Amino acid sequence: MEDDGFTSVTYKKDNRPARNRKGKNRYRERTLDEKLQAREAELRRSGYLQECRKLLRDALSRPTTGGDSSATSVVSCPPVCVVCLGLGSISDSTKAQDQYVLLKELLLEMEDELHGDISTEFYDPVFSPEDTAYLTSQGHSVLSGDHALRLDRTTLLYIPHGPRTLFEALLSANWTSPEQLGRTILLGNRLDLYDDPTYSGSLRDRRKDVDGKGDELGQTAEFVYKASQIFRIVPLPDSKEHLQAFNDLALQWVPPAALADKPDSFWTAPPELSKATGAPKADQAEAPKVEAATAADEAADALNKLSLST
């Protein structure tokens, strides 16, 4: 009690987190770069990045011994650029972050093996301004519109868990000659699983639909089926820790020997088409070419639906 009759009151120091002027706790959210660094550290700790990098190195390295087997185990013409389609939003999705970190690691391996810079283009309609700004800051090109699927040079197409319609449109757009198809190197869904009856996305039963016009969604996948028979398919390492990001993905390309002595009909008509519809009539002789001509429309539709796969 003080002499003037008032009691002196003291307050204990508040140990609660400091608040900003609006009364909110001062919490700084991690930047996108910090998020990606954390994902990279985890992927490196598990050894997954190192395994995938070795897989790509082995595919790009020239064999030291001859033989037919070695001729199919390496990419005959290494890619000089990368196109990434349907990655998803790296600012919002940890799966997309893991997939981007892997691509970044593989780009380093390609540049080491090929002794030069590798141009990289990205497209996904779900990219946010933050995604675009970050990718651009890393030296990548972010496309504002659909990427042309007919390739003018050997390209690694990175399409993790993309829609089947996109793979079909991509393959059909480049199924014009051995040289053109040889430019197509895929890192995406395993094509052979589409013909595996134990796989949920198998096409084996869907090819036996009414009139041979496509599956229950009205979509054909004949080029995916053909590619699964001739492409060299090297699955990515199994990883229980990163299953959601990398399950059922593979590095895939077509060895030149697989295309040797293919008849002209191989490049104009899917193998199952004649079985489903019988011999074409005179006015139907150009039908396969018409189908190929519509590949651009199918590709545009698939690209516009990329957000459904992320």
PDB file of C-alpha atoms in Angstrom:
ATOM      1  CA  MET A   1       0.000   0.000   0.000  1.00  0.00           C
ATOM      2  CA  GLU A   2       1.394   3.382  -0.963  1.00  0.00           C
ATOM      3  CA  ASP A   3       1.107   6.519   1.174  1.00  0.00           C
ATOM      4  CA  ASP A   4      -1.479   8.081  -1.117  1.00  0.00           C
ATOM      5  CA  GLY A   5      -3.796   5.111  -0.699  1.00  0.00           C
ATOM      6  CA  PHE A   6      -3.221   3.505  -4.115  1.00  0.00           C
ATOM      7  CA  THR A   7      -1.896  -0.034  -4.549  1.00  0.00           C
ATOM      8  CA  SER A   8       1.067  -0.517  -6.912  1.00  0.00           C
ATOM      9  CA  VAL A   9       0.236  -3.133  -9.528  1.00  0.00           C
ATOM     10  CA  THR A  10       2.897  -4.957 -11.615  1.00  0.00           C
ATOM     11  CA  TYR A  11       2.319  -7.161 -14.645  1.00  0.00           C
ATOM     12  CA  LYS A  12       4.165 -10.322 -15.599  1.00  0.00           C
ATOM     13  CA  LYS A  13       5.806 -10.227 -19.015  1.00  0.00           C
ATOM     14  CA  ASP A  14       3.599 -11.790 -21.643  1.00  0.00           C
ATOM     15  CA  ASN A  15       5.278 -14.886 -23.075  1.00  0.00           C
ATOM     16  CA  ARG A  16       2.806 -15.277 -25.911  1.00  0.00           C
ATOM     17  CA  PRO A  17       4.062 -14.866 -29.505  1.00  0.00           C
ATOM     18  CA  ALA A  18       4.425 -11.292 -30.635  1.00  0.00           C
ATOM     19  CA  ARG A  19       1.616  -9.925 -32.726  1.00  0.00           C
ATOM     20  CA  ASN A  20       1.710  -7.622 -35.654  1.00  0.00           C
ATOM     21  CA  ARG A  21      -0.286  -4.422 -35.899  1.00  0.00           C
ATOM     22  CA  LYS A  22      -3.367  -6.300 -37.040  1.00  0.00           C
ATOM     23  CA  GLY A  23      -3.266  -8.536 -33.982  1.00  0.00           C
ATOM     24  CA  LYS A  24      -2.055 -11.639 -35.814  1.00  0.00           C
ATOM     25  CA  ASN A  25       0.863 -13.768 -34.744  1.00  0.00           C
ATOM     26  CA  ARG A  26       4.050 -13.006 -36.632  1.00  0.00           C
ATOM     27  CA  TYR A  27       4.365 -16.175 -38.666  1.00  0.00           C
ATOM     28  CA  ARG A  28       6.375 -16.212 -41.884  1.00  0.00           C
ATOM     29  CA  GLU A  29       5.277 -18.779 -44.407  1.00  0.00           C
ATOM     30  CA  ARG A  30       8.084 -20.560 -46.207  1.00  0.00           C
ATOM     31  CA  THR A  31       8.893 -19.301 -49.670  1.00  0.00           C
ATOM     32  CA  LEU A  32       8.481 -21.567 -52.679  1.00  0.00           C
ATOM     33  CA  ASP A  33      12.245 -21.828 -52.964  1.00  0.00           C
ATOM     34  CA  GLU A  34      12.466 -22.982 -49.339  1.00  0.00           C
ATOM     35  CA  LYS A  35       9.721 -25.551 -49.905  1.00  0.00           C
ATOM     36  CA  LEU A  36      11.563 -26.951 -52.919  1.00  0.00           C
ATOM     37  CA  GLN A  37      14.840 -27.055 -51.008  1.00  0.00           C
ATOM     38  CA  ALA A  38      13.138 -29.090 -48.282  1.00  0.00           C
ATOM     39  CA  ARG A  39      11.685 -31.521 -50.826  1.00  0.00           C
ATOM     40  CA  GLU A  40      15.070 -31.854 -52.515  1.00  0.00           C
ATOM     41  CA  ALA A  41      16.766 -32.600 -49.192  1.00  0.00           C
ATOM     42  CA  GLU A  42      14.253 -35.364 -48.516  1.00  0.00           C
ATOM     43  CA  LEU A  43      14.602 -36.893 -51.987  1.00  0.00           C
ATOM     44  CA  ARG A  44      18.372 -36.772 -51.709  1.00  0.00           C
ATOM     45  CA  ARG A  45      18.327 -38.266 -48.214  1.00  0.00           C
ATOM     46  CA  SER A  46      16.341 -41.244 -49.485  1.00  0.00           C
ATOM     47  CA  GLY A  47      18.765 -41.707 -52.390  1.00  0.00           C
ATOM     48  CA  TYR A  48      15.982 -41.415 -54.961  1.00  0.00           C
ATOM     49  CA  LEU A  49      17.511 -38.540 -56.913  1.00  0.00           C
ATOM     50  CA  GLN A  50      20.813 -40.364 -57.205  1.00  0.00           C
ATOM     51  CA  GLU A  51      19.111 -43.545 -58.458  1.00  0.00           C
ATOM     52  CA  CYS A  52      17.120 -41.709 -61.123  1.00  0.00           C
ATOM     53  CA  ARG A  53      20.137 -39.732 -62.211  1.00  0.00           C
ATOM     54  CA  LYS A  54      22.091 -42.955 -62.734  1.00  0.00           C
ATOM     55  CA  LEU A  55      19.179 -44.412 -64.695  1.00  0.00           C
ATOM     56  CA  LEU A  56      19.268 -41.453 -67.080  1.00  0.00           C
ATOM     57  CA  ARG A  57      23.070 -41.528 -67.264  1.00  0.00           C
ATOM     58  CA  ASP A  58      23.030 -45.181 -68.294  1.00  0.00           C
ATOM     59  CA  ALA A  59      20.412 -44.453 -70.967  1.00  0.00           C
ATOM     60  CA  LEU A  60      22.410 -41.572 -72.440  1.00  0.00           C
ATOM     61  CA  SER A  61      25.847 -43.215 -72.252  1.00  0.00           C
ATOM     62  CA  ARG A  62      27.222 -44.970 -75.291  1.00  0.00           C
ATOM     63  CA  PRO A  63      27.785 -48.717 -74.747  1.00  0.00           C
ATOM     64  CA  THR A  64      31.382 -49.852 -74.427  1.00  0.00           C
ATOM     65  CA  THR A  65      30.675 -53.160 -76.152  1.00  0.00           C
ATOM     66  CA  GLY A  66      28.831 -54.048 -79.317  1.00  0.00           C
ATOM     67  CA  GLY A  67      25.866 -56.312 -79.793  1.00  0.00           C
ATOM     68  CA  ASP A  68      22.190 -55.987 -80.476  1.00  0.00           C
ATOM     69  CA  SER A  69      21.252 -55.828 -76.797  1.00  0.00           C
ATOM     70  CA  SER A  70      23.398 -52.762 -76.181  1.00  0.00           C
ATOM     71  CA  ALA A  71      21.903 -51.036 -79.209  1.00  0.00           C
ATOM     72  CA  THR A  72      18.495 -50.973 -77.536  1.00  0.00           C
ATOM     73  CA  SER A  73      19.669 -50.090 -74.024  1.00  0.00           C
ATOM     74  CA  VAL A  74      20.680 -46.510 -74.821  1.00  0.00           C
ATOM     75  CA  VAL A  75      18.979 -43.556 -76.468  1.00  0.00           C
ATOM     76  CA  SER A  76      20.235 -43.473 -80.063  1.00  0.00           C
ATOM     77  CA  CYS A  77      19.959 -39.681 -80.322  1.00  0.00           C
ATOM     78  CA  PRO A  78      20.055 -37.881 -76.944  1.00  0.00           C
ATOM     79  CA  PRO A  79      17.475 -35.129 -76.368  1.00  0.00           C
ATOM     80  CA  VAL A  80      18.549 -31.540 -76.891  1.00  0.00           C
ATOM     81  CA  CYS A  81      15.573 -29.976 -75.096  1.00  0.00           C
ATOM     82  CA  VAL A  82      12.914 -30.775 -72.503  1.00  0.00           C
ATOM     83  CA  VAL A  83       9.182 -30.079 -72.582  1.00  0.00           C
ATOM     84  CA  CYS A  84       7.252 -30.532 -69.337  1.00  0.00           C
ATOM     85  CA  LEU A  85       3.471 -30.859 -69.617  1.00  0.00           C
ATOM     86  CA  GLY A  86       0.937 -31.184 -66.803  1.00  0.00           C
ATOM     87  CA  LEU A  87       3.290 -30.751 -63.850  1.00  0.00           C
ATOM     88  CA  GLY A  88       0.677 -29.129 -61.630  1.00  0.00           C
ATOM     89  CA  SER A  89       1.097 -26.150 -59.331  1.00  0.00           C
ATOM     90  CA  ILE A  90       4.469 -26.320 -57.593  1.00  0.00           C
ATOM     91  CA  SER A  91       3.367 -23.652 -55.133  1.00  0.00           C
ATOM     92  CA  ASP A  92       0.396 -25.719 -53.913  1.00  0.00           C
ATOM     93  CA  SER A  93       1.212 -29.393 -54.482  1.00  0.00           C
ATOM     94  CA  THR A  94       3.979 -31.350 -52.738  1.00  0.00           C
ATOM     95  CA  LYS A  95       3.630 -33.994 -55.459  1.00  0.00           C
ATOM     96  CA  ALA A  96       4.361 -31.384 -58.124  1.00  0.00           C
ATOM     97  CA  GLN A  97       7.272 -30.109 -56.021  1.00  0.00           C
ATOM     98  CA  ASP A  98       8.808 -33.596 -55.890  1.00  0.00           C
ATOM     99  CA  GLN A  99       8.328 -34.026 -59.631  1.00  0.00           C
ATOM    100  CA  TYR A 100       9.953 -30.671 -60.346  1.00  0.00           C
ATOM    101  CA  VAL A 101      12.909 -31.474 -58.079  1.00  0.00           C
ATOM    102  CA  LEU A 102      13.456 -34.715 -60.002  1.00  0.00           C
ATOM    103  CA  LEU A 103      13.338 -32.909 -63.339  1.00  0.00           C
ATOM    104  CA  LYS A 104      15.826 -30.346 -62.062  1.00  0.00           C
ATOM    105  CA  GLU A 105      18.216 -33.145 -61.090  1.00  0.00           C
ATOM    106  CA  LEU A 106      17.831 -34.873 -64.446  1.00  0.00           C
ATOM    107  CA  LEU A 107      18.518 -31.612 -66.257  1.00  0.00           C
ATOM    108  CA  LEU A 108      21.846 -31.391 -64.441  1.00  0.00           C
ATOM    109  CA  GLU A 109      22.682 -34.916 -65.570  1.00  0.00           C
ATOM    110  CA  MET A 110      21.744 -34.171 -69.174  1.00  0.00           C
ATOM    111  CA  GLU A 111      23.875 -31.045 -69.210  1.00  0.00           C
ATOM    112  CA  ASP A 112      26.817 -32.971 -67.763  1.00  0.00           C
ATOM    113  CA  GLU A 113      26.475 -35.766 -70.306  1.00  0.00           C
ATOM    114  CA  LEU A 114      25.833 -33.545 -73.315  1.00  0.00           C
ATOM    115  CA  HIS A 115      28.214 -30.739 -72.287  1.00  0.00           C
ATOM    116  CA  GLY A 116      25.766 -27.911 -72.855  1.00  0.00           C
ATOM    117  CA  ASP A 117      22.663 -26.117 -71.680  1.00  0.00           C
ATOM    118  CA  ILE A 118      19.305 -27.816 -72.157  1.00  0.00           C
ATOM    119  CA  SER A 119      16.361 -25.559 -72.951  1.00  0.00           C
ATOM    120  CA  THR A 120      13.250 -26.383 -70.941  1.00  0.00           C
ATOM    121  CA  GLU A 121       9.651 -25.383 -71.584  1.00  0.00           C
ATOM    122  CA  PHE A 122       6.687 -25.798 -69.233  1.00  0.00           C
ATOM    123  CA  TYR A 123       2.967 -25.733 -69.828  1.00  0.00           C
ATOM    124  CA  ASP A 124       0.055 -26.364 -67.494  1.00  0.00           C
ATOM    125  CA  PRO A 125      -3.178 -24.357 -67.386  1.00  0.00           C
ATOM    126  CA  VAL A 126      -3.200 -24.583 -63.572  1.00  0.00           C
ATOM    127  CA  PHE A 127       0.064 -22.659 -63.139  1.00  0.00           C
ATOM    128  CA  SER A 128      -0.357 -19.715 -60.767  1.00  0.00           C
ATOM    129  CA  PRO A 129       1.483 -16.391 -61.181  1.00  0.00           C
ATOM    130  CA  GLU A 130       3.848 -17.577 -58.435  1.00  0.00           C
ATOM    131  CA  ASP A 131       4.578 -20.798 -60.338  1.00  0.00           C
ATOM    132  CA  THR A 132       5.268 -18.897 -63.536  1.00  0.00           C
ATOM    133  CA  ALA A 133       7.478 -16.339 -61.811  1.00  0.00           C
ATOM    134  CA  TYR A 134       9.544 -19.015 -60.089  1.00  0.00           C
ATOM    135  CA  LEU A 135      10.046 -21.188 -63.177  1.00  0.00           C
ATOM    136  CA  THR A 136      11.003 -18.142 -65.215  1.00  0.00           C
ATOM    137  CA  SER A 137      13.499 -17.087 -62.545  1.00  0.00           C
ATOM    138  CA  GLN A 138      15.157 -20.501 -62.922  1.00  0.00           C
ATOM    139  CA  GLY A 139      15.762 -19.907 -66.616  1.00  0.00           C
ATOM    140  CA  HIS A 140      12.840 -21.977 -67.908  1.00  0.00           C
ATOM    141  CA  SER A 141      10.282 -20.905 -70.486  1.00  0.00           C
ATOM    142  CA  VAL A 142       6.636 -20.997 -69.427  1.00  0.00           C
ATOM    143  CA  LEU A 143       4.260 -21.212 -72.358  1.00  0.00           C
ATOM    144  CA  SER A 144       1.019 -19.273 -72.309  1.00  0.00           C
ATOM    145  CA  GLY A 145      -0.640 -21.573 -74.837  1.00  0.00           C
ATOM    146  CA  ASP A 146      -0.616 -25.177 -75.967  1.00  0.00           C
ATOM    147  CA  HIS A 147       2.717 -26.665 -76.988  1.00  0.00           C
ATOM    148  CA  ALA A 148       2.882 -28.059 -80.508  1.00  0.00           C
ATOM    149  CA  LEU A 149       3.071 -31.837 -80.166  1.00  0.00           C
ATOM    150  CA  ARG A 150       4.813 -32.510 -83.479  1.00  0.00           C
ATOM    151  CA  LEU A 151       8.490 -32.327 -82.559  1.00  0.00           C
ATOM    152  CA  ASP A 152      11.135 -30.627 -84.688  1.00  0.00           C
ATOM    153  CA  ARG A 153      14.089 -32.038 -82.702  1.00  0.00           C
ATOM    154  CA  THR A 154      14.816 -34.826 -80.265  1.00  0.00           C
ATOM    155  CA  THR A 155      12.918 -33.934 -77.108  1.00  0.00           C
ATOM    156  CA  LEU A 156      12.509 -35.369 -73.636  1.00  0.00           C
ATOM    157  CA  LEU A 157       8.817 -35.009 -72.816  1.00  0.00           C
ATOM    158  CA  TYR A 158       8.313 -34.987 -69.063  1.00  0.00           C
ATOM    159  CA  ILE A 159       4.647 -35.785 -68.435  1.00  0.00           C
ATOM    160  CA  PRO A 160       4.244 -37.280 -64.957  1.00  0.00           C
ATOM    161  CA  HIS A 161       0.809 -38.884 -64.595  1.00  0.00           C
ATOM    162  CA  GLY A 162      -0.601 -37.066 -67.617  1.00  0.00           C
ATOM    163  CA  PRO A 163      -3.949 -38.050 -69.162  1.00  0.00           C
ATOM    164  CA  ARG A 164      -3.915 -40.954 -71.598  1.00  0.00           C
ATOM    165  CA  THR A 165      -5.478 -38.775 -74.282  1.00  0.00           C
ATOM    166  CA  LEU A 166      -2.402 -36.551 -74.209  1.00  0.00           C
ATOM    167  CA  PHE A 167      -0.043 -39.492 -74.803  1.00  0.00           C
ATOM    168  CA  GLU A 168      -2.270 -40.702 -77.622  1.00  0.00           C
ATOM    169  CA  ALA A 169      -2.316 -37.284 -79.303  1.00  0.00           C
ATOM    170  CA  LEU A 170       1.427 -36.873 -78.827  1.00  0.00           C
ATOM    171  CA  LEU A 171       2.290 -40.237 -80.346  1.00  0.00           C
ATOM    172  CA  SER A 172      -0.137 -39.900 -83.249  1.00  0.00           C
ATOM    173  CA  ALA A 173       1.289 -36.472 -84.106  1.00  0.00           C
ATOM    174  CA  ASN A 174       4.777 -37.978 -84.452  1.00  0.00           C
ATOM    175  CA  TRP A 175       3.870 -41.349 -85.974  1.00  0.00           C
ATOM    176  CA  THR A 176       4.820 -40.376 -89.510  1.00  0.00           C
ATOM    177  CA  SER A 177       8.296 -41.886 -90.005  1.00  0.00           C
ATOM    178  CA  PRO A 178      11.097 -43.631 -88.089  1.00  0.00           C
ATOM    179  CA  GLU A 179      13.013 -40.354 -87.906  1.00  0.00           C
ATOM    180  CA  GLN A 180      10.057 -38.424 -86.534  1.00  0.00           C
ATOM    181  CA  LEU A 181       9.075 -40.995 -83.931  1.00  0.00           C
ATOM    182  CA  GLY A 182      12.722 -41.280 -82.909  1.00  0.00           C
ATOM    183  CA  ARG A 183      12.578 -37.684 -81.703  1.00  0.00           C
ATOM    184  CA  THR A 184      10.092 -38.703 -79.018  1.00  0.00           C
ATOM    185  CA  ILE A 185      11.590 -39.614 -75.636  1.00  0.00           C
ATOM    186  CA  LEU A 186       9.044 -39.942 -72.855  1.00  0.00           C
ATOM    187  CA  LEU A 187       9.399 -39.699 -69.117  1.00  0.00           C
ATOM    188  CA  GLY A 188       5.862 -40.370 -68.018  1.00  0.00           C
ATOM    189  CA  ASN A 189       3.229 -43.061 -67.568  1.00  0.00           C
ATOM    190  CA  ARG A 190       4.466 -46.552 -68.433  1.00  0.00           C
ATOM    191  CA  LEU A 191       2.975 -47.353 -71.822  1.00  0.00           C
ATOM    192  CA  ASP A 192       3.140 -51.113 -71.311  1.00  0.00           C
ATOM    193  CA  LEU A 193       0.791 -50.955 -68.332  1.00  0.00           C
ATOM    194  CA  TYR A 194      -2.014 -49.915 -70.651  1.00  0.00           C
ATOM    195  CA  ASP A 195      -1.941 -53.479 -72.045  1.00  0.00           C
ATOM    196  CA  ASP A 196      -1.641 -55.136 -68.628  1.00  0.00           C
ATOM    197  CA  PRO A 197      -5.018 -56.617 -67.571  1.00  0.00           C
ATOM    198  CA  THR A 198      -4.037 -56.298 -63.897  1.00  0.00           C
ATOM    199  CA  TYR A 199      -3.588 -52.533 -64.255  1.00  0.00           C
ATOM    200  CA  SER A 200      -6.605 -50.351 -63.492  1.00  0.00           C
ATOM    201  CA  GLY A 201      -6.014 -48.234 -66.606  1.00  0.00           C
ATOM    202  CA  SER A 202      -5.574 -51.193 -68.956  1.00  0.00           C
ATOM    203  CA  LEU A 203      -6.854 -50.855 -72.510  1.00  0.00           C
ATOM    204  CA  ARG A 204      -6.980 -54.573 -73.263  1.00  0.00           C
ATOM    205  CA  ASP A 205     -10.731 -54.887 -72.765  1.00  0.00           C
ATOM    206  CA  ARG A 206     -11.508 -51.372 -73.915  1.00  0.00           C
ATOM    207  CA  ARG A 207     -10.132 -52.113 -77.398  1.00  0.00           C
ATOM    208  CA  LYS A 208     -12.922 -54.670 -77.820  1.00  0.00           C
ATOM    209  CA  ASP A 209     -15.699 -52.114 -77.702  1.00  0.00           C
ATOM    210  CA  VAL A 210     -18.600 -51.686 -80.081  1.00  0.00           C
ATOM    211  CA  ASP A 211     -17.560 -50.713 -83.639  1.00  0.00           C
ATOM    212  CA  GLY A 212     -13.930 -50.302 -82.524  1.00  0.00           C
ATOM    213  CA  LYS A 213     -14.418 -46.567 -82.090  1.00  0.00           C
ATOM    214  CA  GLY A 214     -12.870 -46.166 -78.663  1.00  0.00           C
ATOM    215  CA  ASP A 215     -13.471 -46.880 -75.005  1.00  0.00           C
ATOM    216  CA  GLU A 216     -16.528 -46.015 -72.941  1.00  0.00           C
ATOM    217  CA  LEU A 217     -15.506 -42.355 -73.123  1.00  0.00           C
ATOM    218  CA  GLY A 218     -15.338 -42.461 -76.900  1.00  0.00           C
ATOM    219  CA  GLN A 219     -11.545 -42.136 -76.851  1.00  0.00           C
ATOM    220  CA  THR A 220      -9.153 -44.311 -78.837  1.00  0.00           C
ATOM    221  CA  ALA A 221      -5.663 -45.266 -77.700  1.00  0.00           C
ATOM    222  CA  GLU A 222      -4.305 -47.232 -80.630  1.00  0.00           C
ATOM    223  CA  PHE A 223      -1.015 -45.343 -80.818  1.00  0.00           C
ATOM    224  CA  VAL A 224      -0.424 -45.830 -77.105  1.00  0.00           C
ATOM    225  CA  TYR A 225      -0.954 -49.548 -77.667  1.00  0.00           C
ATOM    226  CA  LYS A 226       1.400 -49.675 -80.657  1.00  0.00           C
ATOM    227  CA  ALA A 227       4.073 -47.718 -78.821  1.00  0.00           C
ATOM    228  CA  SER A 228       3.916 -50.093 -75.867  1.00  0.00           C
ATOM    229  CA  GLN A 229       4.976 -52.902 -78.226  1.00  0.00           C
ATOM    230  CA  ILE A 230       8.105 -51.230 -79.612  1.00  0.00           C
ATOM    231  CA  PHE A 231       9.329 -48.649 -77.093  1.00  0.00           C
ATOM    232  CA  ARG A 232      12.190 -49.433 -74.757  1.00  0.00           C
ATOM    233  CA  ILE A 233      10.671 -48.953 -71.275  1.00  0.00           C
ATOM    234  CA  VAL A 234      12.887 -48.386 -68.231  1.00  0.00           C
ATOM    235  CA  PRO A 235      10.778 -47.930 -65.080  1.00  0.00           C
ATOM    236  CA  LEU A 236      11.865 -45.413 -62.477  1.00  0.00           C
ATOM    237  CA  PRO A 237      13.054 -46.954 -59.197  1.00  0.00           C
ATOM    238  CA  ASP A 238      10.381 -48.083 -56.767  1.00  0.00           C
ATOM    239  CA  SER A 239       9.899 -45.722 -53.861  1.00  0.00           C
ATOM    240  CA  LYS A 240       7.413 -46.231 -51.050  1.00  0.00           C
ATOM    241  CA  GLU A 241       8.440 -42.876 -49.604  1.00  0.00           C
ATOM    242  CA  HIS A 242       7.567 -40.985 -52.790  1.00  0.00           C
ATOM    243  CA  LEU A 243       4.930 -43.290 -54.253  1.00  0.00           C
ATOM    244  CA  GLN A 244       2.346 -40.619 -55.020  1.00  0.00           C
ATOM    245  CA  ALA A 245       4.757 -38.558 -57.095  1.00  0.00           C
ATOM    246  CA  PHE A 246       6.568 -41.262 -59.067  1.00  0.00           C
ATOM    247  CA  ASN A 247       4.560 -44.489 -59.217  1.00  0.00           C
ATOM    248  CA  ASP A 248       4.271 -46.147 -62.642  1.00  0.00           C
ATOM    249  CA  LEU A 249       6.611 -43.671 -64.367  1.00  0.00           C
ATOM    250  CA  ALA A 250       9.313 -44.729 -66.824  1.00  0.00           C
ATOM    251  CA  LEU A 251      11.905 -43.423 -69.264  1.00  0.00           C
ATOM    252  CA  GLN A 252      10.809 -44.595 -72.729  1.00  0.00           C
ATOM    253  CA  TRP A 253      12.132 -44.342 -76.265  1.00  0.00           C
ATOM    254  CA  VAL A 254      12.027 -46.326 -79.488  1.00  0.00           C
ATOM    255  CA  PRO A 255      15.242 -48.114 -80.596  1.00  0.00           C
ATOM    256  CA  PRO A 256      15.936 -47.735 -84.344  1.00  0.00           C
ATOM    257  CA  ALA A 257      16.099 -51.520 -84.694  1.00  0.00           C
ATOM    258  CA  ALA A 258      12.461 -51.756 -83.617  1.00  0.00           C
ATOM    259  CA  LEU A 259      11.433 -49.692 -86.642  1.00  0.00           C
ATOM    260  CA  ALA A 260      13.569 -51.434 -89.234  1.00  0.00           C
ATOM    261  CA  ASP A 261      11.687 -52.817 -92.231  1.00  0.00           C
ATOM    262  CA  LYS A 262       8.319 -51.563 -91.039  1.00  0.00           C
ATOM    263  CA  PRO A 263       5.846 -51.380 -93.960  1.00  0.00           C
ATOM    264  CA  ASP A 264       4.210 -48.131 -94.992  1.00  0.00           C
ATOM    265  CA  SER A 265       0.951 -49.282 -93.442  1.00  0.00           C
ATOM    266  CA  PHE A 266       2.624 -49.234 -90.036  1.00  0.00           C
ATOM    267  CA  TRP A 267       2.766 -45.452 -90.241  1.00  0.00           C
ATOM    268  CA  THR A 268      -0.763 -44.889 -91.470  1.00  0.00           C
ATOM    269  CA  ALA A 269      -3.148 -47.251 -89.663  1.00  0.00           C
ATOM    270  CA  PRO A 270      -3.368 -48.592 -86.099  1.00  0.00           C
ATOM    271  CA  PRO A 271      -2.905 -52.405 -86.090  1.00  0.00           C
ATOM    272  CA  GLU A 272      -6.298 -53.103 -84.505  1.00  0.00           C
ATOM    273  CA  LEU A 273      -8.261 -50.822 -86.839  1.00  0.00           C
ATOM    274  CA  SER A 274      -8.454 -53.235 -89.768  1.00  0.00           C
ATOM    275  CA  LYS A 275      -9.477 -56.088 -87.445  1.00  0.00           C
ATOM    276  CA  ALA A 276     -12.297 -54.041 -85.957  1.00  0.00           C
ATOM    277  CA  THR A 277     -13.712 -52.569 -89.157  1.00  0.00           C
ATOM    278  CA  GLY A 278     -12.647 -55.001 -91.878  1.00  0.00           C
ATOM    279  CA  ALA A 279     -10.944 -54.047 -95.125  1.00  0.00           C
ATOM    280  CA  PRO A 280     -11.515 -50.367 -95.954  1.00  0.00           C
ATOM    281  CA  LYS A 281     -13.708 -49.454 -98.864  1.00  0.00           C
ATOM    282  CA  ALA A 282     -12.481 -47.181-101.615  1.00  0.00           C
ATOM    283  CA  ASP A 283     -13.975 -44.093 -99.998  1.00  0.00           C
ATOM    284  CA  GLN A 284     -12.455 -45.095 -96.648  1.00  0.00           C
ATOM    285  CA  ALA A 285      -8.872 -45.468 -97.827  1.00  0.00           C
ATOM    286  CA  GLU A 286      -7.903 -42.046 -96.514  1.00  0.00           C
ATOM    287  CA  ALA A 287      -9.549 -42.495 -93.109  1.00  0.00           C
ATOM    288  CA  PRO A 288      -6.314 -43.116 -91.174  1.00  0.00           C
ATOM    289  CA  LYS A 289      -4.835 -39.913 -92.571  1.00  0.00           C
ATOM    290  CA  VAL A 290      -7.945 -38.022 -91.543  1.00  0.00           C
ATOM    291  CA  GLU A 291      -7.527 -39.411 -88.029  1.00  0.00           C
ATOM    292  CA  ALA A 292      -3.936 -38.243 -87.993  1.00  0.00           C
ATOM    293  CA  ALA A 293      -5.026 -34.820 -89.179  1.00  0.00           C
ATOM    294  CA  THR A 294      -7.310 -34.455 -86.167  1.00  0.00           C
ATOM    295  CA  ALA A 295      -4.471 -35.161 -83.738  1.00  0.00           C
ATOM    296  CA  ALA A 296      -3.997 -31.442 -83.216  1.00  0.00           C
ATOM    297  CA  ASP A 297      -7.601 -31.084 -82.042  1.00  0.00           C
ATOM    298  CA  GLU A 298      -7.237 -34.050 -79.696  1.00  0.00           C
ATOM    299  CA  ALA A 299      -3.973 -32.644 -78.369  1.00  0.00           C
ATOM    300  CA  ALA A 300      -5.526 -29.268 -77.655  1.00  0.00           C
ATOM    301  CA  ASP A 301      -8.387 -30.930 -75.807  1.00  0.00           C
ATOM    302  CA  ALA A 302      -5.991 -33.061 -73.765  1.00  0.00           C
ATOM    303  CA  LEU A 303      -3.827 -30.089 -72.882  1.00  0.00           C
ATOM    304  CA  ASN A 304      -6.838 -28.094 -71.779  1.00  0.00           C
ATOM    305  CA  LYS A 305      -7.784 -30.950 -69.439  1.00  0.00           C
ATOM    306  CA  LEU A 306      -4.341 -31.274 -67.863  1.00  0.00           C
ATOM    307  CA  SER A 307      -5.600 -29.752 -64.639  1.00  0.00           C
ATOM    308  CA  LEU A 308      -7.823 -32.806 -64.147  1.00  0.00           C
ATOM    309  CA  SER A 309      -4.770 -35.026 -63.767  1.00  0.00           C
ATOM    310  CA  THR A 310      -3.055 -33.082 -61.006  1.00  0.00           C
TER     311      THR A 310
END
